[in-house]
Amino acid sequence: MTGVSSFPVDLFVIGAGSGGVRAARIAAGHGARVMIAEEFRIGGTCVIRGCVPKKLLVYASRFADDFCDARGYGWNVGETSFDWLAMVAAKEKEISRLSAIYRENLEKAGVDLVEERAEIAAPRSVRLASGRVINAKHILIASGATPELAPSIPGLEHAITSNEIFDLKSFPKRLMIVGGGYIAVEFASLFAKLGAKVTQVMRASNILRGFDEDMRVGLAEELGHSGVTFATGCLPTRIEKRAGALDVALSNGDNLVVDQVLIATGRRPNTAKLGLESVGVATDAHGAVKVDDGSTTNVATIHAVGDVTNRINLTPVAIREGQAFADRVFGGKPGLVDHDCVPSAVFTTPEIGTVGLTEALARERYQVVDIYRSRFRPLKAAVSGRSERTVMKIVVDGTSDQILGAHILGHEAGEMIQLLAIAVKMKATKADLDATMAVHPTAAEELVTMRTRTARFIHERD
Ligand code: NDP
């Protein structure tokens, strides 16, 4: 069908991922007529090829340590092996189930779903791939982001990204991962635990730029124990396909033969060919849609939430942005998303959980900074003989005693930081932690029993 539809909608959402689906459902709940377009699978990156399938693979990978621990605790574990294709099938089943729930929830909310690509044609109209044009009072761009393929080298077409890795036809026994960020370390960790020989190649001198130094150093050490080999301060310069394997040349002169090269060098907002230029929606140098605090662009009828805005690229943030947008525009509820003090976790083994300022940032911004740090071997690993270490660090404003940041490297750090983030967000002080009774025996009890300051830094001002 071509031409102008007679069906006017109040909100047209481009992209049925975390942010878009939340905005669509909430707006519909406020009585708006909502249409949402998705060109791939309902659920977006998080459900289809991000957080959820990644966490399932992380669970799979952790059985390696469980088998090892079990032996230390008297179990006689027989021979174990891992079936990659069985795991891929189990993962597919689960994400299909979740995608179906997303679809059902949209239907229940009365949202009209169109499964095709949509582009902005005018400040109040959208053109679908079929040629159909929909007029809408408001347009929400929630098109997410896509892996950035860098560096640009000969043979890059032989490499894969996080989009492809979940559905490989065979397990990559030798895996090269390029990059040192969230995605790179998570896959390095889980594939090493699953038995792959992993080489992580990065331009920086260590993983996870921007994270607290103790977490970076501690995790690099743990990844090393898991068998990950690092090539730092270097990058691949060429990838050649030879006899079913990939021959990769590195800038440090080394040559490696691997089964797959995973590029994890960041993500780019999905703004290409969306029609933004034609209506004058402003984007930044990285291609992200520029928005104000209420997620509205420089064109009053066009808004954007989630990774496409490149603010904080995390699922719960996109969901909050979608909710706040729909509440504000269709529910008469003003209220902005607070992007400060957002906790996050890196799902390596062991995990990192982090909230607030790193020691380095606190020392830049505050006059007196107190550091409390603890490093210990978790009880479970001590008995089974594994070398794993847990690191906990609290960064405190030495003047007011307020906790500025908390960083945990250890088993279930993601779970711990979610709870500790409440205290940090409420501006708890170190004295509040000290006043809290410990739960024994746990790892988390260390957070409320660190009495002795590890270091105090005083910023000499002119
Ligand atoms: P990140 O921004 O975390 O890391 C990108 C990595 O690629 C860095 O190591 C960076 O190096 C390197 N890099 C960037 N550009 C180049 C280049 N041109 N050549 C070589 N190396 C380069 O991106 P990710 O792709 O890992 O993840 C994207 C986002 O997704 C994250 O920032 C996070 O917001 C989200 N995410 C969150 C997860 C979670 O919450 N657990 C899990 C996965 C993703 P350098 O350090 O030198 O700049």
mmCIF file with all atom_site columns, C-alpha atoms in Angstrom, residues 214-390:
data_model
loop_
_atom_site.group_PDB
_atom_site.id
_atom_site.type_symbol
_atom_site.label_atom_id
_atom_site.label_alt_id
_atom_site.label_comp_id
_atom_site.label_asym_id
_atom_site.label_entity_id
_atom_site.label_seq_id
_atom_site.pdbx_PDB_ins_code
_atom_site.Cartn_x
_atom_site.Cartn_y
_atom_site.Cartn_z
_atom_site.occupancy
_atom_site.B_iso_or_equiv
_atom_site.pdbx_formal_charge
_atom_site.auth_seq_id
_atom_site.auth_comp_id
_atom_site.auth_asym_id
_atom_site.auth_atom_id
_atom_site.pdbx_PDB_model_num
ATOM 1   C CA . ASP A 1 214 ? 42.034 -1.536  41.289 1.00 0.00 ? 214 ASP A CA 1
ATOM 2   C CA . MET A 1 215 ? 39.209 -3.132  39.283 1.00 0.00 ? 215 MET A CA 1
ATOM 3   C CA . ARG A 1 216 ? 41.177 -2.942  36.021 1.00 0.00 ? 216 ARG A CA 1
ATOM 4   C CA . VAL A 1 217 ? 44.299 -4.462  37.523 1.00 0.00 ? 217 VAL A CA 1
ATOM 5   C CA . GLY A 1 218 ? 42.384 -7.061  39.549 1.00 0.00 ? 218 GLY A CA 1
ATOM 6   C CA . LEU A 1 219 ? 40.226 -8.214  36.645 1.00 0.00 ? 219 LEU A CA 1
ATOM 7   C CA . ALA A 1 220 ? 43.174 -8.382  34.220 1.00 0.00 ? 220 ALA A CA 1
ATOM 8   C CA . GLU A 1 221 ? 44.879 -10.675 36.731 1.00 0.00 ? 221 GLU A CA 1
ATOM 9   C CA . GLU A 1 222 ? 41.778 -12.871 37.057 1.00 0.00 ? 222 GLU A CA 1
ATOM 10  C CA . LEU A 1 223 ? 41.370 -13.076 33.274 1.00 0.00 ? 223 LEU A CA 1
ATOM 11  C CA . GLY A 1 224 ? 45.013 -14.107 33.092 1.00 0.00 ? 224 GLY A CA 1
ATOM 12  C CA . HIS A 1 225 ? 44.290 -16.920 35.564 1.00 0.00 ? 225 HIS A CA 1
ATOM 13  C CA . SER A 1 226 ? 41.415 -18.005 33.317 1.00 0.00 ? 226 SER A CA 1
ATOM 14  C CA . GLY A 1 227 ? 43.881 -18.367 30.450 1.00 0.00 ? 227 GLY A CA 1
ATOM 15  C CA . VAL A 1 228 ? 43.324 -15.096 28.554 1.00 0.00 ? 228 VAL A CA 1
ATOM 16  C CA . THR A 1 229 ? 46.516 -13.813 26.885 1.00 0.00 ? 229 THR A CA 1
ATOM 17  C CA . PHE A 1 230 ? 46.808 -10.047 26.415 1.00 0.00 ? 230 PHE A CA 1
ATOM 18  C CA . ALA A 1 231 ? 48.496 -8.155  23.601 1.00 0.00 ? 231 ALA A CA 1
ATOM 19  C CA . THR A 1 232 ? 48.398 -4.565  24.843 1.00 0.00 ? 232 THR A CA 1
ATOM 20  C CA . GLY A 1 233 ? 49.397 -1.383  23.069 1.00 0.00 ? 233 GLY A CA 1
ATOM 21  C CA . CYS A 1 234 ? 48.854 -3.028  19.727 1.00 0.00 ? 234 CYS A CA 1
ATOM 22  C CA . LEU A 1 235 ? 46.217 -3.747  17.105 1.00 0.00 ? 235 LEU A CA 1
ATOM 23  C CA . PRO A 1 236 ? 45.703 -6.152  14.233 1.00 0.00 ? 236 PRO A CA 1
ATOM 24  C CA . THR A 1 237 ? 47.046 -4.846  10.933 1.00 0.00 ? 237 THR A CA 1
ATOM 25  C CA . ARG A 1 238 ? 45.755 -7.550  8.571  1.00 0.00 ? 238 ARG A CA 1
ATOM 26  C CA . ILE A 1 239 ? 43.472 -10.591 8.610  1.00 0.00 ? 239 ILE A CA 1
ATOM 27  C CA . GLU A 1 240 ? 43.902 -13.316 6.012  1.00 0.00 ? 240 GLU A CA 1
ATOM 28  C CA . LYS A 1 241 ? 41.719 -16.361 5.548  1.00 0.00 ? 241 LYS A CA 1
ATOM 29  C CA . ARG A 1 242 ? 43.735 -19.550 5.094  1.00 0.00 ? 242 ARG A CA 1
ATOM 30  C CA . ALA A 1 243 ? 42.584 -23.158 5.145  1.00 0.00 ? 243 ALA A CA 1
ATOM 31  C CA . GLY A 1 244 ? 39.564 -22.554 7.331  1.00 0.00 ? 244 GLY A CA 1
ATOM 32  C CA . ALA A 1 245 ? 41.494 -20.411 9.834  1.00 0.00 ? 245 ALA A CA 1
ATOM 33  C CA . LEU A 1 246 ? 42.368 -16.748 10.122 1.00 0.00 ? 246 LEU A CA 1
ATOM 34  C CA . ASP A 1 247 ? 45.946 -15.560 10.021 1.00 0.00 ? 247 ASP A CA 1
ATOM 35  C CA . VAL A 1 248 ? 46.184 -12.260 11.891 1.00 0.00 ? 248 VAL A CA 1
ATOM 36  C CA . ALA A 1 249 ? 49.164 -9.915  11.807 1.00 0.00 ? 249 ALA A CA 1
ATOM 37  C CA . LEU A 1 250 ? 49.586 -7.627  14.817 1.00 0.00 ? 250 LEU A CA 1
ATOM 38  C CA . SER A 1 251 ? 51.285 -4.237  14.966 1.00 0.00 ? 251 SER A CA 1
ATOM 39  C CA . ASN A 1 252 ? 53.805 -5.649  17.482 1.00 0.00 ? 252 ASN A CA 1
ATOM 40  C CA . GLY A 1 253 ? 55.120 -7.958  14.766 1.00 0.00 ? 253 GLY A CA 1
ATOM 41  C CA . ASP A 1 254 ? 53.404 -11.105 16.008 1.00 0.00 ? 254 ASP A CA 1
ATOM 42  C CA . ASN A 1 255 ? 51.292 -13.376 13.809 1.00 0.00 ? 255 ASN A CA 1
ATOM 43  C CA . LEU A 1 256 ? 48.473 -15.466 15.227 1.00 0.00 ? 256 LEU A CA 1
ATOM 44  C CA . VAL A 1 257 ? 46.328 -18.185 13.686 1.00 0.00 ? 257 VAL A CA 1
ATOM 45  C CA . VAL A 1 258 ? 42.806 -18.223 15.143 1.00 0.00 ? 258 VAL A CA 1
ATOM 46  C CA . ASP A 1 259 ? 39.349 -19.538 14.305 1.00 0.00 ? 259 ASP A CA 1
ATOM 47  C CA . GLN A 1 260 ? 37.515 -16.237 14.800 1.00 0.00 ? 260 GLN A CA 1
ATOM 48  C CA . VAL A 1 261 ? 38.335 -12.560 15.326 1.00 0.00 ? 261 VAL A CA 1
ATOM 49  C CA . LEU A 1 262 ? 35.744 -10.708 17.396 1.00 0.00 ? 262 LEU A CA 1
ATOM 50  C CA . ILE A 1 263 ? 35.801 -6.939  16.969 1.00 0.00 ? 263 ILE A CA 1
ATOM 51  C CA . ALA A 1 264 ? 34.573 -5.196  20.130 1.00 0.00 ? 264 ALA A CA 1
ATOM 52  C CA . THR A 1 265 ? 35.761 -1.648  19.616 1.00 0.00 ? 265 THR A CA 1
ATOM 53  C CA . GLY A 1 266 ? 32.647 0.239   20.642 1.00 0.00 ? 266 GLY A CA 1
ATOM 54  C CA . ARG A 1 267 ? 29.212 0.852   19.205 1.00 0.00 ? 267 ARG A CA 1
ATOM 55  C CA . ARG A 1 268 ? 27.811 3.459   16.820 1.00 0.00 ? 268 ARG A CA 1
ATOM 56  C CA . PRO A 1 269 ? 24.318 4.999   17.181 1.00 0.00 ? 269 PRO A CA 1
ATOM 57  C CA . ASN A 1 270 ? 21.890 3.769   14.503 1.00 0.00 ? 270 ASN A CA 1
ATOM 58  C CA . THR A 1 271 ? 21.182 7.094   12.844 1.00 0.00 ? 271 THR A CA 1
ATOM 59  C CA . ALA A 1 272 ? 22.236 6.397   9.254  1.00 0.00 ? 272 ALA A CA 1
ATOM 60  C CA . LYS A 1 273 ? 19.472 6.584   6.642  1.00 0.00 ? 273 LYS A CA 1
ATOM 61  C CA . LEU A 1 274 ? 16.834 7.510   9.210  1.00 0.00 ? 274 LEU A CA 1
ATOM 62  C CA . GLY A 1 275 ? 15.919 10.720  7.380  1.00 0.00 ? 275 GLY A CA 1
ATOM 63  C CA . LEU A 1 276 ? 17.351 12.909  10.148 1.00 0.00 ? 276 LEU A CA 1
ATOM 64  C CA . GLU A 1 277 ? 19.145 15.295  7.782  1.00 0.00 ? 277 GLU A CA 1
ATOM 65  C CA . SER A 1 278 ? 16.004 15.875  5.733  1.00 0.00 ? 278 SER A CA 1
ATOM 66  C CA . VAL A 1 279 ? 14.123 17.205  8.786  1.00 0.00 ? 279 VAL A CA 1
ATOM 67  C CA . GLY A 1 280 ? 17.148 18.877  10.377 1.00 0.00 ? 280 GLY A CA 1
ATOM 68  C CA . VAL A 1 281 ? 17.480 16.717  13.526 1.00 0.00 ? 281 VAL A CA 1
ATOM 69  C CA . ALA A 1 282 ? 20.884 17.529  15.029 1.00 0.00 ? 282 ALA A CA 1
ATOM 70  C CA . THR A 1 283 ? 23.405 14.767  15.680 1.00 0.00 ? 283 THR A CA 1
ATOM 71  C CA . ASP A 1 284 ? 26.811 14.930  17.358 1.00 0.00 ? 284 ASP A CA 1
ATOM 72  C CA . ALA A 1 285 ? 30.239 14.044  15.967 1.00 0.00 ? 285 ALA A CA 1
ATOM 73  C CA . HIS A 1 286 ? 29.658 10.370  16.864 1.00 0.00 ? 286 HIS A CA 1
ATOM 74  C CA . GLY A 1 287 ? 26.332 10.315  14.970 1.00 0.00 ? 287 GLY A CA 1
ATOM 75  C CA . ALA A 1 288 ? 24.224 10.268  18.145 1.00 0.00 ? 288 ALA A CA 1
ATOM 76  C CA . VAL A 1 289 ? 20.911 12.133  18.217 1.00 0.00 ? 289 VAL A CA 1
ATOM 77  C CA . LYS A 1 290 ? 21.273 15.243  20.365 1.00 0.00 ? 290 LYS A CA 1
ATOM 78  C CA . VAL A 1 291 ? 18.490 15.598  22.925 1.00 0.00 ? 291 VAL A CA 1
ATOM 79  C CA . ASP A 1 292 ? 17.628 17.834  25.865 1.00 0.00 ? 292 ASP A CA 1
ATOM 80  C CA . ASP A 1 293 ? 17.040 16.589  29.423 1.00 0.00 ? 293 ASP A CA 1
ATOM 81  C CA . GLY A 1 294 ? 13.507 15.530  28.423 1.00 0.00 ? 294 GLY A CA 1
ATOM 82  C CA . SER A 1 295 ? 14.820 13.446  25.451 1.00 0.00 ? 295 SER A CA 1
ATOM 83  C CA . THR A 1 296 ? 13.500 15.915  22.846 1.00 0.00 ? 296 THR A CA 1
ATOM 84  C CA . THR A 1 297 ? 15.609 16.852  19.818 1.00 0.00 ? 297 THR A CA 1
ATOM 85  C CA . ASN A 1 298 ? 15.966 20.306  18.283 1.00 0.00 ? 298 ASN A CA 1
ATOM 86  C CA . VAL A 1 299 ? 12.776 19.458  16.304 1.00 0.00 ? 299 VAL A CA 1
ATOM 87  C CA . ALA A 1 300 ? 9.952  19.762  18.865 1.00 0.00 ? 300 ALA A CA 1
ATOM 88  C CA . THR A 1 301 ? 7.935  16.751  17.602 1.00 0.00 ? 301 THR A CA 1
ATOM 89  C CA . ILE A 1 302 ? 10.912 14.377  17.389 1.00 0.00 ? 302 ILE A CA 1
ATOM 90  C CA . HIS A 1 303 ? 12.391 12.714  20.456 1.00 0.00 ? 303 HIS A CA 1
ATOM 91  C CA . ALA A 1 304 ? 15.010 10.024  21.112 1.00 0.00 ? 304 ALA A CA 1
ATOM 92  C CA . VAL A 1 305 ? 15.868 7.583   23.922 1.00 0.00 ? 305 VAL A CA 1
ATOM 93  C CA . GLY A 1 306 ? 18.420 4.865   24.560 1.00 0.00 ? 306 GLY A CA 1
ATOM 94  C CA . ASP A 1 307 ? 21.716 4.040   22.848 1.00 0.00 ? 307 ASP A CA 1
ATOM 95  C CA . VAL A 1 308 ? 20.880 6.155   19.786 1.00 0.00 ? 308 VAL A CA 1
ATOM 96  C CA . THR A 1 309 ? 21.445 9.204   22.033 1.00 0.00 ? 309 THR A CA 1
ATOM 97  C CA . ASN A 1 310 ? 24.759 7.808   23.378 1.00 0.00 ? 310 ASN A CA 1
ATOM 98  C CA . ARG A 1 311 ? 24.207 9.126   26.895 1.00 0.00 ? 311 ARG A CA 1
ATOM 99  C CA . ILE A 1 312 ? 24.703 6.108   29.171 1.00 0.00 ? 312 ILE A CA 1
ATOM 100 C CA . ASN A 1 313 ? 24.353 3.010   26.996 1.00 0.00 ? 313 ASN A CA 1
ATOM 101 C CA . LEU A 1 314 ? 22.694 0.633   29.434 1.00 0.00 ? 314 LEU A CA 1
ATOM 102 C CA . THR A 1 315 ? 19.309 -1.106  29.180 1.00 0.00 ? 315 THR A CA 1
ATOM 103 C CA . PRO A 1 316 ? 17.853 0.204   32.479 1.00 0.00 ? 316 PRO A CA 1
ATOM 104 C CA . VAL A 1 317 ? 18.790 3.751   31.446 1.00 0.00 ? 317 VAL A CA 1
ATOM 105 C CA . ALA A 1 318 ? 16.999 3.380   28.090 1.00 0.00 ? 318 ALA A CA 1
ATOM 106 C CA . ILE A 1 319 ? 13.940 2.015   29.904 1.00 0.00 ? 319 ILE A CA 1
ATOM 107 C CA . ARG A 1 320 ? 13.895 4.958   32.323 1.00 0.00 ? 320 ARG A CA 1
ATOM 108 C CA . GLU A 1 321 ? 14.307 7.407   29.431 1.00 0.00 ? 321 GLU A CA 1
ATOM 109 C CA . GLY A 1 322 ? 11.424 5.781   27.528 1.00 0.00 ? 322 GLY A CA 1
ATOM 110 C CA . GLN A 1 323 ? 9.194  5.798   30.596 1.00 0.00 ? 323 GLN A CA 1
ATOM 111 C CA . ALA A 1 324 ? 9.976  9.425   31.514 1.00 0.00 ? 324 ALA A CA 1
ATOM 112 C CA . PHE A 1 325 ? 9.408  10.578  27.928 1.00 0.00 ? 325 PHE A CA 1
ATOM 113 C CA . ALA A 1 326 ? 6.006  8.867   27.697 1.00 0.00 ? 326 ALA A CA 1
ATOM 114 C CA . ASP A 1 327 ? 4.933  10.076  31.143 1.00 0.00 ? 327 ASP A CA 1
ATOM 115 C CA . ARG A 1 328 ? 5.941  13.646  30.326 1.00 0.00 ? 328 ARG A CA 1
ATOM 116 C CA . VAL A 1 329 ? 4.470  13.929  26.826 1.00 0.00 ? 329 VAL A CA 1
ATOM 117 C CA . PHE A 1 330 ? 1.355  11.744  27.211 1.00 0.00 ? 330 PHE A CA 1
ATOM 118 C CA . GLY A 1 331 ? 0.765  11.433  30.951 1.00 0.00 ? 331 GLY A CA 1
ATOM 119 C CA . GLY A 1 332 ? 1.186  15.039  32.053 1.00 0.00 ? 332 GLY A CA 1
ATOM 120 C CA . LYS A 1 333 ? 3.855  13.925  34.521 1.00 0.00 ? 333 LYS A CA 1
ATOM 121 C CA . PRO A 1 334 ? 6.940  16.082  34.299 1.00 0.00 ? 334 PRO A CA 1
ATOM 122 C CA . GLY A 1 335 ? 10.064 14.460  35.603 1.00 0.00 ? 335 GLY A CA 1
ATOM 123 C CA . LEU A 1 336 ? 13.492 13.923  34.155 1.00 0.00 ? 336 LEU A CA 1
ATOM 124 C CA . VAL A 1 337 ? 15.786 10.927  34.242 1.00 0.00 ? 337 VAL A CA 1
ATOM 125 C CA . ASP A 1 338 ? 18.611 11.284  36.721 1.00 0.00 ? 338 ASP A CA 1
ATOM 126 C CA . HIS A 1 339 ? 21.746 10.120  34.906 1.00 0.00 ? 339 HIS A CA 1
ATOM 127 C CA . ASP A 1 340 ? 23.934 10.588  37.952 1.00 0.00 ? 340 ASP A CA 1
ATOM 128 C CA . CYS A 1 341 ? 25.348 7.729   40.011 1.00 0.00 ? 341 CYS A CA 1
ATOM 129 C CA . VAL A 1 342 ? 24.212 4.916   37.669 1.00 0.00 ? 342 VAL A CA 1
ATOM 130 C CA . PRO A 1 343 ? 25.460 1.507   38.842 1.00 0.00 ? 343 PRO A CA 1
ATOM 131 C CA . SER A 1 344 ? 26.632 -1.098  36.358 1.00 0.00 ? 344 SER A CA 1
ATOM 132 C CA . ALA A 1 345 ? 28.215 -4.519  36.242 1.00 0.00 ? 345 ALA A CA 1
ATOM 133 C CA . VAL A 1 346 ? 30.693 -6.207  33.959 1.00 0.00 ? 346 VAL A CA 1
ATOM 134 C CA . PHE A 1 347 ? 29.716 -9.862  33.687 1.00 0.00 ? 347 PHE A CA 1
ATOM 135 C CA . THR A 1 348 ? 33.131 -11.399 33.608 1.00 0.00 ? 348 THR A CA 1
ATOM 136 C CA . THR A 1 349 ? 34.110 -14.172 36.042 1.00 0.00 ? 349 THR A CA 1
ATOM 137 C CA . PRO A 1 350 ? 34.599 -12.772 38.596 1.00 0.00 ? 350 PRO A CA 1
ATOM 138 C CA . GLU A 1 351 ? 32.283 -9.821  37.975 1.00 0.00 ? 351 GLU A CA 1
ATOM 139 C CA . ILE A 1 352 ? 32.819 -6.127  38.490 1.00 0.00 ? 352 ILE A CA 1
ATOM 140 C CA . GLY A 1 353 ? 30.091 -4.049  40.142 1.00 0.00 ? 353 GLY A CA 1
ATOM 141 C CA . THR A 1 354 ? 30.588 -0.319  40.205 1.00 0.00 ? 354 THR A CA 1
ATOM 142 C CA . VAL A 1 355 ? 28.754 2.846   41.233 1.00 0.00 ? 355 VAL A CA 1
ATOM 143 C CA . GLY A 1 356 ? 29.810 6.472   41.596 1.00 0.00 ? 356 GLY A CA 1
ATOM 144 C CA . LEU A 1 357 ? 33.279 7.935   41.289 1.00 0.00 ? 357 LEU A CA 1
ATOM 145 C CA . THR A 1 358 ? 36.514 6.061   40.760 1.00 0.00 ? 358 THR A CA 1
ATOM 146 C CA . GLU A 1 359 ? 39.400 6.921   43.057 1.00 0.00 ? 359 GLU A CA 1
ATOM 147 C CA . ALA A 1 360 ? 41.035 8.916   40.240 1.00 0.00 ? 360 ALA A CA 1
ATOM 148 C CA . LEU A 1 361 ? 37.920 11.032  39.563 1.00 0.00 ? 361 LEU A CA 1
ATOM 149 C CA . ALA A 1 362 ? 37.279 11.605  43.278 1.00 0.00 ? 362 ALA A CA 1
ATOM 150 C CA . ARG A 1 363 ? 40.847 12.800  43.749 1.00 0.00 ? 363 ARG A CA 1
ATOM 151 C CA . GLU A 1 364 ? 40.383 15.231  40.857 1.00 0.00 ? 364 GLU A CA 1
ATOM 152 C CA . ARG A 1 365 ? 37.143 16.642  42.250 1.00 0.00 ? 365 ARG A CA 1
ATOM 153 C CA . TYR A 1 366 ? 37.430 16.513  46.048 1.00 0.00 ? 366 TYR A CA 1
ATOM 154 C CA . GLN A 1 367 ? 39.924 18.054  48.419 1.00 0.00 ? 367 GLN A CA 1
ATOM 155 C CA . VAL A 1 368 ? 40.228 15.132  50.821 1.00 0.00 ? 368 VAL A CA 1
ATOM 156 C CA . VAL A 1 369 ? 39.598 11.569  49.611 1.00 0.00 ? 369 VAL A CA 1
ATOM 157 C CA . ASP A 1 370 ? 39.721 8.508   51.830 1.00 0.00 ? 370 ASP A CA 1
ATOM 158 C CA . ILE A 1 371 ? 40.097 5.036   50.376 1.00 0.00 ? 371 ILE A CA 1
ATOM 159 C CA . TYR A 1 372 ? 39.023 1.812   52.070 1.00 0.00 ? 372 TYR A CA 1
ATOM 160 C CA . ARG A 1 373 ? 40.121 -1.327  50.279 1.00 0.00 ? 373 ARG A CA 1
ATOM 161 C CA . SER A 1 374 ? 40.006 -5.005  51.005 1.00 0.00 ? 374 SER A CA 1
ATOM 162 C CA . ARG A 1 375 ? 41.414 -7.897  48.986 1.00 0.00 ? 375 ARG A CA 1
ATOM 163 C CA . PHE A 1 376 ? 40.727 -11.444 50.044 1.00 0.00 ? 376 PHE A CA 1
ATOM 164 C CA . ARG A 1 377 ? 40.265 -14.986 48.836 1.00 0.00 ? 377 ARG A CA 1
ATOM 165 C CA . PRO A 1 378 ? 36.577 -15.978 48.898 1.00 0.00 ? 378 PRO A CA 1
ATOM 166 C CA . LEU A 1 379 ? 35.852 -18.793 51.361 1.00 0.00 ? 379 LEU A CA 1
ATOM 167 C CA . LYS A 1 380 ? 34.425 -21.116 48.697 1.00 0.00 ? 380 LYS A CA 1
ATOM 168 C CA . ALA A 1 381 ? 37.535 -20.825 46.502 1.00 0.00 ? 381 ALA A CA 1
ATOM 169 C CA . ALA A 1 382 ? 39.869 -21.233 49.489 1.00 0.00 ? 382 ALA A CA 1
ATOM 170 C CA . VAL A 1 383 ? 38.593 -24.748 50.179 1.00 0.00 ? 383 VAL A CA 1
ATOM 171 C CA . SER A 1 384 ? 38.616 -25.856 46.556 1.00 0.00 ? 384 SER A CA 1
ATOM 172 C CA . GLY A 1 385 ? 42.053 -24.332 45.982 1.00 0.00 ? 385 GLY A CA 1
ATOM 173 C CA . ARG A 1 386 ? 41.184 -21.807 43.254 1.00 0.00 ? 386 ARG A CA 1
ATOM 174 C CA . SER A 1 387 ? 43.330 -18.666 43.283 1.00 0.00 ? 387 SER A CA 1
ATOM 175 C CA . GLU A 1 388 ? 40.438 -16.183 42.803 1.00 0.00 ? 388 GLU A CA 1
ATOM 176 C CA . ARG A 1 389 ? 40.603 -12.911 44.759 1.00 0.00 ? 389 ARG A CA 1
ATOM 177 C CA . THR A 1 390 ? 37.786 -10.517 45.680 1.00 0.00 ? 390 THR A CA 1
#
